Coordinates of C-alpha atoms and ligand atoms in Angstrom, one line a residue:
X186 CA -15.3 -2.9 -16.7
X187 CA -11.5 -3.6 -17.1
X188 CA -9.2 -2.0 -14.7
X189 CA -5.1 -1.0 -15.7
X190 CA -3.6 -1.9 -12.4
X191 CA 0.3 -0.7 -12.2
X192 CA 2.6 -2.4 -10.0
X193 CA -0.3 -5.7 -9.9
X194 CA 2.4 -8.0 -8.5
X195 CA 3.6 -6.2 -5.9
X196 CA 1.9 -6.8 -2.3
X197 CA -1.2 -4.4 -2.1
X198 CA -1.6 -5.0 -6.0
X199 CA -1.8 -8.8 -6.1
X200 CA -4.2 -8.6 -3.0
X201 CA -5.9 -5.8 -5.0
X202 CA -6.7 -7.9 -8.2
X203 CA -7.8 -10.9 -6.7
X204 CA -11.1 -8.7 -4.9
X205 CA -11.2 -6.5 -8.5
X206 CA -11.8 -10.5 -10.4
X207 CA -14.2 -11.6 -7.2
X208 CA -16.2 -8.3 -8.3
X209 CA -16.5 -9.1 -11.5
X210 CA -13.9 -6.9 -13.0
X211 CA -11.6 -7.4 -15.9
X212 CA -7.9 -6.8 -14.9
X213 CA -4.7 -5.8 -16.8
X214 CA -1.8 -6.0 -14.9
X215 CA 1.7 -3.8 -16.0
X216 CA 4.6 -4.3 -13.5
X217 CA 8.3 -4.2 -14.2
X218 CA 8.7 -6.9 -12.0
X219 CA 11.5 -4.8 -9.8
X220 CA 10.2 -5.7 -6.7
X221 CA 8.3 -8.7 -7.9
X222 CA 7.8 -11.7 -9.6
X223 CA 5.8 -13.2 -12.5
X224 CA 4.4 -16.1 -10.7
X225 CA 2.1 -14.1 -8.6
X226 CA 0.3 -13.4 -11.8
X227 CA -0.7 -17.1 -12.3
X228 CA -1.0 -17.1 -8.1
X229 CA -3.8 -14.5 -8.7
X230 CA -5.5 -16.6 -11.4
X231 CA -5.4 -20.0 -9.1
X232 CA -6.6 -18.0 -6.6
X233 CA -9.8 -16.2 -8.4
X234 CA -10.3 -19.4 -11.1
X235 CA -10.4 -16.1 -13.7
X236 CA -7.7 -14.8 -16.3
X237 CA -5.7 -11.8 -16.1
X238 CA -3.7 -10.4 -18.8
X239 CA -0.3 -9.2 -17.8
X240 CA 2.2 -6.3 -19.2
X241 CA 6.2 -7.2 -18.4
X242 CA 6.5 -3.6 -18.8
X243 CA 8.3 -0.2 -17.0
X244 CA 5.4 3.0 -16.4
X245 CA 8.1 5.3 -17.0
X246 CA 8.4 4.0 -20.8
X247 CA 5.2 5.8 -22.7
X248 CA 5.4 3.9 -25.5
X249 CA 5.1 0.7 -23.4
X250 CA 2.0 2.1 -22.0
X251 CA 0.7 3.7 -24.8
X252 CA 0.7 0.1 -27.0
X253 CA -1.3 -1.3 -24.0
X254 CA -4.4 1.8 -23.6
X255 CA -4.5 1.0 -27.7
X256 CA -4.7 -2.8 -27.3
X257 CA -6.7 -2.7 -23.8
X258 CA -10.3 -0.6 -23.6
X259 CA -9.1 0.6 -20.1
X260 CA -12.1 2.0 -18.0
X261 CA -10.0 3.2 -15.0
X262 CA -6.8 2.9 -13.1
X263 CA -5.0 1.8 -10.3
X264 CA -1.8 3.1 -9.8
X265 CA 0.4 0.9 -7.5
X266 CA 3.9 1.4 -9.0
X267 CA 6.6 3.0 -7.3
X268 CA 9.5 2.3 -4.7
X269 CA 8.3 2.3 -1.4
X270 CA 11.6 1.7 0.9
X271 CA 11.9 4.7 3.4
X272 CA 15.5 4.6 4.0
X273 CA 16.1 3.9 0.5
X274 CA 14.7 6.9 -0.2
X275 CA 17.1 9.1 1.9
X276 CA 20.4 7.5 0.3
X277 CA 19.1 7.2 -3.5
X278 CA 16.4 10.2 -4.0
X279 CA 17.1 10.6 -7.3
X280 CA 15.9 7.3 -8.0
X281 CA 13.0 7.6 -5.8
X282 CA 12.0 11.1 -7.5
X283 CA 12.7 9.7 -11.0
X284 CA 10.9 6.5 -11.0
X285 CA 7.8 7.1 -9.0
X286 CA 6.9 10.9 -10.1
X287 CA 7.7 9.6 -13.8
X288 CA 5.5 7.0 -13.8
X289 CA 2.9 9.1 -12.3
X290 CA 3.7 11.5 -15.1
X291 CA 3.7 9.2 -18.5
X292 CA 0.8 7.5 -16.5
X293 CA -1.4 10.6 -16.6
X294 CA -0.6 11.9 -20.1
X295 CA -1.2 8.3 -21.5
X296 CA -4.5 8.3 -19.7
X297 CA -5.5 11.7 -20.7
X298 CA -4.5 10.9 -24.7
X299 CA -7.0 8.4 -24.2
X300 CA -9.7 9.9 -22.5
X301 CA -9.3 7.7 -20.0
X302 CA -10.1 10.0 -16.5
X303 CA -10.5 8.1 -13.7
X304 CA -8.0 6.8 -11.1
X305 CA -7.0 5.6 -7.6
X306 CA -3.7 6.2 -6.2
X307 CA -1.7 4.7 -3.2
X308 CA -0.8 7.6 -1.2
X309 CA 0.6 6.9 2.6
X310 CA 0.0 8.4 6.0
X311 CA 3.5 9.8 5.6
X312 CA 2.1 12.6 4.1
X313 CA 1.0 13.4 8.2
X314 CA 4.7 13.6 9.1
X315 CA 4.5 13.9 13.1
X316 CA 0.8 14.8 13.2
X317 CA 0.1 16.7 17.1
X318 CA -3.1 15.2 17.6
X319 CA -4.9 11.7 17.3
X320 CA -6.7 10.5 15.4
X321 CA -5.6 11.7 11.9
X322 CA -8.2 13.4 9.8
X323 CA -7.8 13.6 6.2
X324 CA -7.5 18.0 6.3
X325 CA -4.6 17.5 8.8
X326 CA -1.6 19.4 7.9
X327 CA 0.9 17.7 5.4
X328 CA 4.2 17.5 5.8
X329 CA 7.0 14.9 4.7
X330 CA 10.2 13.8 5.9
X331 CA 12.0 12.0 3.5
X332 CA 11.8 11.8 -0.2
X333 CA 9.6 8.5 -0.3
X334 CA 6.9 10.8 1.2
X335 CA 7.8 13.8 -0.5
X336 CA 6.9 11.6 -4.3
X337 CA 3.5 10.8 -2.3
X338 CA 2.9 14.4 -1.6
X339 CA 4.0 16.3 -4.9
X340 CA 1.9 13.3 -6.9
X341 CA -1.3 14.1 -4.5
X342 CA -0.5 18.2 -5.7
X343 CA -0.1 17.0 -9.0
X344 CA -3.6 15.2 -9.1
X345 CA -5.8 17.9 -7.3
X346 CA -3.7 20.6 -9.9
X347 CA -5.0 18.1 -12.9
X348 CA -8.3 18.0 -11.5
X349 CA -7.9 21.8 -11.5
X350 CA -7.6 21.7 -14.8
X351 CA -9.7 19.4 -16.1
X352 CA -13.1 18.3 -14.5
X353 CA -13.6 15.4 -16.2
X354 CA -11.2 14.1 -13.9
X355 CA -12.0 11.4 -11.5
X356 CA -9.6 11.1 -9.0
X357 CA -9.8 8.9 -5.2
X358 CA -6.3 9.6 -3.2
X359 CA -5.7 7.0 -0.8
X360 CA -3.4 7.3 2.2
X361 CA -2.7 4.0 3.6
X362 CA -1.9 3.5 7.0
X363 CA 0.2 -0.3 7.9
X364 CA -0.6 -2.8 5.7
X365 CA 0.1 -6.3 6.9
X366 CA -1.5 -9.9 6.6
X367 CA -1.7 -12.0 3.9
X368 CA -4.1 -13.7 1.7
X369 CA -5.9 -16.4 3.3
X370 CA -4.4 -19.0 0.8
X371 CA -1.1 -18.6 1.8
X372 CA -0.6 -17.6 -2.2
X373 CA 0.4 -14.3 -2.0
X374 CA 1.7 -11.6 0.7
X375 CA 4.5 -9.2 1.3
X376 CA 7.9 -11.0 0.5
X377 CA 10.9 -8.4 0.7
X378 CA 14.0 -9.1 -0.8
X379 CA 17.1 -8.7 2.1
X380 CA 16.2 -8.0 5.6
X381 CA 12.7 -6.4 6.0
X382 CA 12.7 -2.5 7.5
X383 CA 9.1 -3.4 8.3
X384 CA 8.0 -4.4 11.4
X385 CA 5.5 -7.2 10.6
X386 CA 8.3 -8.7 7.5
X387 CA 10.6 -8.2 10.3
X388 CA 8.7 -10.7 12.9
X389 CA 7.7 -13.2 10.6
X390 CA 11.3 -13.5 9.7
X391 CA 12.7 -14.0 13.7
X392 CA 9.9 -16.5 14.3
X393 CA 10.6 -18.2 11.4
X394 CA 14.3 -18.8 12.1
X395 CA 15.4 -16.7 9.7
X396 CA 16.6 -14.0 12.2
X397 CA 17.8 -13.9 15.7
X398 CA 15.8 -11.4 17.0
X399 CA 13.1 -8.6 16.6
X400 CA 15.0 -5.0 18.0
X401 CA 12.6 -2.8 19.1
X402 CA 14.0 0.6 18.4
X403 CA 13.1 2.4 21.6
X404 CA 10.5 2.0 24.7
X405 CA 10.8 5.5 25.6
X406 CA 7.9 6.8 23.4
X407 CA 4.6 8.6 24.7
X408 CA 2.6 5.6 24.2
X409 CA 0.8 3.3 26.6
X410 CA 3.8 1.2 27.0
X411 CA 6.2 2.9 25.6
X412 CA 6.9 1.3 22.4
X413 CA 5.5 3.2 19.1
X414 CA 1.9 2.9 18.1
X415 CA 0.8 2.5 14.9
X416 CA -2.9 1.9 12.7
X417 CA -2.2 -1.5 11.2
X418 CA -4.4 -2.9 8.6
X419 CA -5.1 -6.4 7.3
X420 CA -4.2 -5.9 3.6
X421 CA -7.3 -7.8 2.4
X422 CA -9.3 -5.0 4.3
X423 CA -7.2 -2.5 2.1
X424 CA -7.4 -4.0 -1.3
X425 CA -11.4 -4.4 -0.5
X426 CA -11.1 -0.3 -0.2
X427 CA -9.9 0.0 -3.5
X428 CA -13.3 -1.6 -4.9
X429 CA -14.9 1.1 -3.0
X430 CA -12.6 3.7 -4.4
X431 CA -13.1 1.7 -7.8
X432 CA -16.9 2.4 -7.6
X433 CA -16.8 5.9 -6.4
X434 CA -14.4 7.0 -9.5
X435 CA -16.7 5.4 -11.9
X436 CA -19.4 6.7 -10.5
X437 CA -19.0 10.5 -9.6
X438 CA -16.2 13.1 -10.9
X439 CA -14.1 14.8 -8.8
X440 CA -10.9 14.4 -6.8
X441 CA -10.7 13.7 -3.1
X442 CA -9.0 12.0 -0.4
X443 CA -9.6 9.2 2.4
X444 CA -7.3 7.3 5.0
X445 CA -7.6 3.6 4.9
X446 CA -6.7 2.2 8.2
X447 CA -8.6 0.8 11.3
X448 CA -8.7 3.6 13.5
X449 CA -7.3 1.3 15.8
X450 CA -3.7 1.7 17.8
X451 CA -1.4 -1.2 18.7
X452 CA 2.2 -0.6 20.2
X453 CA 5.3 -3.2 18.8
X454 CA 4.6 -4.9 21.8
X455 CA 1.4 -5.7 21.6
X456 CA 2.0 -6.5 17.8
X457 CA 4.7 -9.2 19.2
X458 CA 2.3 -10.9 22.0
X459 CA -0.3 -11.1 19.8
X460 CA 1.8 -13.0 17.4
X461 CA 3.3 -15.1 19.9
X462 CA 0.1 -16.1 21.1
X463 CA -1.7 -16.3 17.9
X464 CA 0.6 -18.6 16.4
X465 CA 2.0 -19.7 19.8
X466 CA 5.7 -19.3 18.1
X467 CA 8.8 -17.3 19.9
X468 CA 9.7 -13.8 19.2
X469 CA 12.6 -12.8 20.9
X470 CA 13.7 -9.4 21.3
X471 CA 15.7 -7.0 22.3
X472 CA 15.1 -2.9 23.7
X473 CA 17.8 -1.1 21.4
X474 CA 17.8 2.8 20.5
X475 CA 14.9 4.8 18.6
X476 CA 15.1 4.7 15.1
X477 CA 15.5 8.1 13.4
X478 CA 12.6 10.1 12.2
X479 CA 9.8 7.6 14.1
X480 CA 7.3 9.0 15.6
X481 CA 5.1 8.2 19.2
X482 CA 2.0 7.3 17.6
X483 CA -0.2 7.7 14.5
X484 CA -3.9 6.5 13.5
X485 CA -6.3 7.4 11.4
X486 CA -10.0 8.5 11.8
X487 CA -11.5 6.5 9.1
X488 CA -15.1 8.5 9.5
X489 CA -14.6 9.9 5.5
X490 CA -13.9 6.3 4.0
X491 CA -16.8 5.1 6.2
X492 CA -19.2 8.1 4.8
X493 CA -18.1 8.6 1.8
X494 CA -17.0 5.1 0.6
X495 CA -19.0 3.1 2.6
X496 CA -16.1 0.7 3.7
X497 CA -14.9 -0.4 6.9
X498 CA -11.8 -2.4 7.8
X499 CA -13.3 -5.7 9.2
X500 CA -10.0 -8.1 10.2
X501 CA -9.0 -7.8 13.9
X502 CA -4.7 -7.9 15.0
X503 CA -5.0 -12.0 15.5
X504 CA -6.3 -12.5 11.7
X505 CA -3.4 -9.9 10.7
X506 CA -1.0 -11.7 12.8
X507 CA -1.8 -15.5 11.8
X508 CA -2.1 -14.2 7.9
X509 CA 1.0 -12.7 7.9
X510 CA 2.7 -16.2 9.7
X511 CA 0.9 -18.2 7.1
X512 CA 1.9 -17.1 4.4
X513 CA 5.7 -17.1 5.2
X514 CA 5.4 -21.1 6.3
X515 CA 3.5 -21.6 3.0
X516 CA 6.9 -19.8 1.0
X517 CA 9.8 -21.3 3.1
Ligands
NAD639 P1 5.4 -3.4 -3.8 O1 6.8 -3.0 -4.0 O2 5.1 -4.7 -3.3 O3 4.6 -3.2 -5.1 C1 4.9 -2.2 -6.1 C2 5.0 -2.8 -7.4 O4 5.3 -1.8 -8.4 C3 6.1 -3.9 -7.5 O5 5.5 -5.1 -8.1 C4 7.1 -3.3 -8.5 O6 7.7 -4.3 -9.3 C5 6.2 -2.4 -9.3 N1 6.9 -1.2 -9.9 C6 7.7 -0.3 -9.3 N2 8.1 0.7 -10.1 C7 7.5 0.4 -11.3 C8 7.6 0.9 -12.6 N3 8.3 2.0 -12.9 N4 6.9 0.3 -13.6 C9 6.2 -0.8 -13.4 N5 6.1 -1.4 -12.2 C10 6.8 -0.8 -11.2 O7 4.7 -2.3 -2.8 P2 3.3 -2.3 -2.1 O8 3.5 -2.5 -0.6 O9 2.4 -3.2 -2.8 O10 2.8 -0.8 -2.3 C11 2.0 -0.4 -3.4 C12 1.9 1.1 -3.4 O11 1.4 1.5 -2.1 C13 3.2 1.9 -3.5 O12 3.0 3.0 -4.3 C14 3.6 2.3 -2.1 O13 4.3 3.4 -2.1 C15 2.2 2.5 -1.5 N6 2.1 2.3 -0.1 C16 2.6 1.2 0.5 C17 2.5 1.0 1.9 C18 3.1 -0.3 2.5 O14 3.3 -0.2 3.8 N7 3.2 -1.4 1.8 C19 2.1 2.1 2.7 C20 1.6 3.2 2.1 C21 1.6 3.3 0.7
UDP640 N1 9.8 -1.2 14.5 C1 10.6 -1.9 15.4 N2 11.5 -2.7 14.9 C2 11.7 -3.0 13.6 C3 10.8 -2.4 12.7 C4 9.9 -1.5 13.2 O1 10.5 -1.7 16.6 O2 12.5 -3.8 13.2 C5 8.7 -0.3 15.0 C6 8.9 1.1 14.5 O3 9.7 1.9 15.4 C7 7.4 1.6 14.6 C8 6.6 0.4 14.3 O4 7.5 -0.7 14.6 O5 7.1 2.1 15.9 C9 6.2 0.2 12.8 O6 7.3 0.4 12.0 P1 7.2 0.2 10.4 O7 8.6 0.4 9.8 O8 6.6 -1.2 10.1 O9 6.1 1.3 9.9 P2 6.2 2.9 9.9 O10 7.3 3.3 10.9 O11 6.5 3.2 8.6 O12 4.8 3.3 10.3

């Protein structure tokens, strides 16, 4: 079976290939390399001791993508690519609307030309907004707050509307909760360019020396101390859903929808204790104002991913924390 995944270097990609090769799989990588780099192609390859064959190439451009379905004997498709910076998104929609619901777009029609019907695609829990009750189940309502989560939403309309449409269609929408952690090798893991939004790219950075210090925006939040809760996941645990996700498209037609998270809730401050202790490192930090648009709390109930896909997030907060620091001392 040989797998198209877009957007293959990027963080959940690159973890992503490496389990697809440990499966068995064949994988065919096209990124555009704007918010990544090459080497994590041959990074995946020491990694897995298999090949992969990779595409230098933009989603957006059809012909691009067209070359590669004739060259390639694609069996199904991840679809990674796509900005992904939340604040971003608010001062430069238009690129955020162009690049990810295009891609989605010439992705689609490409696949369809080629009678190639079956697809997973990285949703987020932002599609929850502020949800008003915990845990998150996938028929909550939807509602988005910035245009980052808007290009989630209008792609997960535009997949249940193809699906509509067409029922060969095979179609696994996955909304994500926090991805951290790294790659036990130390190869690969989230690496953003600047200073991170993120809280996790954010701590790593401040214990590394890279930083002064962690803010913690706010400690005021209806949460058990205060500081915001979220569903963090160990991105190895996520990239392992995808196989699941992988086998269910192949398998069974249809279009449907499951969170991937822990189920689990950990405030910043627990986040930053476990880290200190973990890696028994400093994290200074400082109590400053909420940051606009957060929310108190949000985690998923993972029941559907457990029934349907028969996967379960197995790495616990002190393997998420230590990954995370182990791959940034391994890339100093
Ligand atoms: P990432 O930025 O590390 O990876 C995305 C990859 O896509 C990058 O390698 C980038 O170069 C590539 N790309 C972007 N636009 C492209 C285009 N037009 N053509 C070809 N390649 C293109 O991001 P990630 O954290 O690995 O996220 C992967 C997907 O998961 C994204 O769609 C993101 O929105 C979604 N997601 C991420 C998170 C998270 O916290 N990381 C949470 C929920 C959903
Ligand atoms: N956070 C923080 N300081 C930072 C970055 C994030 O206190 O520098 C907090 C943020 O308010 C939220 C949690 O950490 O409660 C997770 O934030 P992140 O941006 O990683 O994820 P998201 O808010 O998108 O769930």
């Amino acid at each position: 079976m040989k797998i198209l995944v877009t957007g293959g270097c990027g963080y959940i990609g690159s973890h992503t290939c490496v389990e697809l090769l440990d499966a068995g799989y064949e994988v065919v990588i096209v990124d555009n390399l704007s918010n990544s780099k090459k080497d994590v192609v041959k990074k995946i390859e020491k990694i897995t001791g298999k090949e992969v064959t990779f595409y230098e190439k933009d989603v957006c451009d059809k012909k691009a993508l067209e070359k590669i379905f004739e060259e390639q004997k694609i069996d199904a498709v991840i679809h990674f690519a796509g900005f992904k910076a939340v604040g971003e998104s608010v001062n430069k929609p238009l690129m955020y609307y162009r690049n990810n619901l295009d891609s989605t777009l010439t992705l689609l029609e490409v696949m369809s030309k080629h009678n190639c019907k079956k697809i997973v695609f990285s949703s987020s829990a932002t599609v929850y907004g502020n949800p008003e009750k915990l845990p998150i189940t996938e028929d909550f309502p939807l509602h988005t707050t910035n245009p980052y989560g808007s290009t989630k939403l209008m792609i997960e309309m535009i997949l249940n509307d193809l699906y509509i449409s067409d029922k060969d269609w095979s179609i696994a929408i996955l909304r994500y909760f926090n991805p951290i952690g790294a790659h036990k090798s130390g190869l690969i893991g989230e690496n953003p360019n600047g200073i991170p939004n993120n809280l996790m790219p954010y701590i790593v950075k401040v214990a590394n020396k890279e930083l002064k210090e962690l803010s913690i925006f706010g400690n005021d939040y209806n949460t058990k101390d205060g500081t915001g809760v979220r569903d963090y996941i160990h991105v190895v645990d996520l990239a392992k859903g995808h196989i699941k996700a992988i086998e269910k498209v192949i398998k069974d037609k249809g279009v449907d929808t499951y969170n991937l998270g822990t189920g689990n809730g950990y405030s910043v401050l627990e986040i930053v204790n476990t880290f200190k202790k973990v890696n028994g490192v400093d994290v200074p930090y400082k109590i400053v104002e909420r940051r606009k648009g957060d929310i108190d709390a949000c985690y998923a109930s993972t029941e559907k991913a457990n029934r349907l896909l028969n996967w379960k997030a197995e790495l616990e907060i002190d393997e998420m924390c230590k990954d995370s620091y182990n791959f940034v001392k391994h890339n100093k």
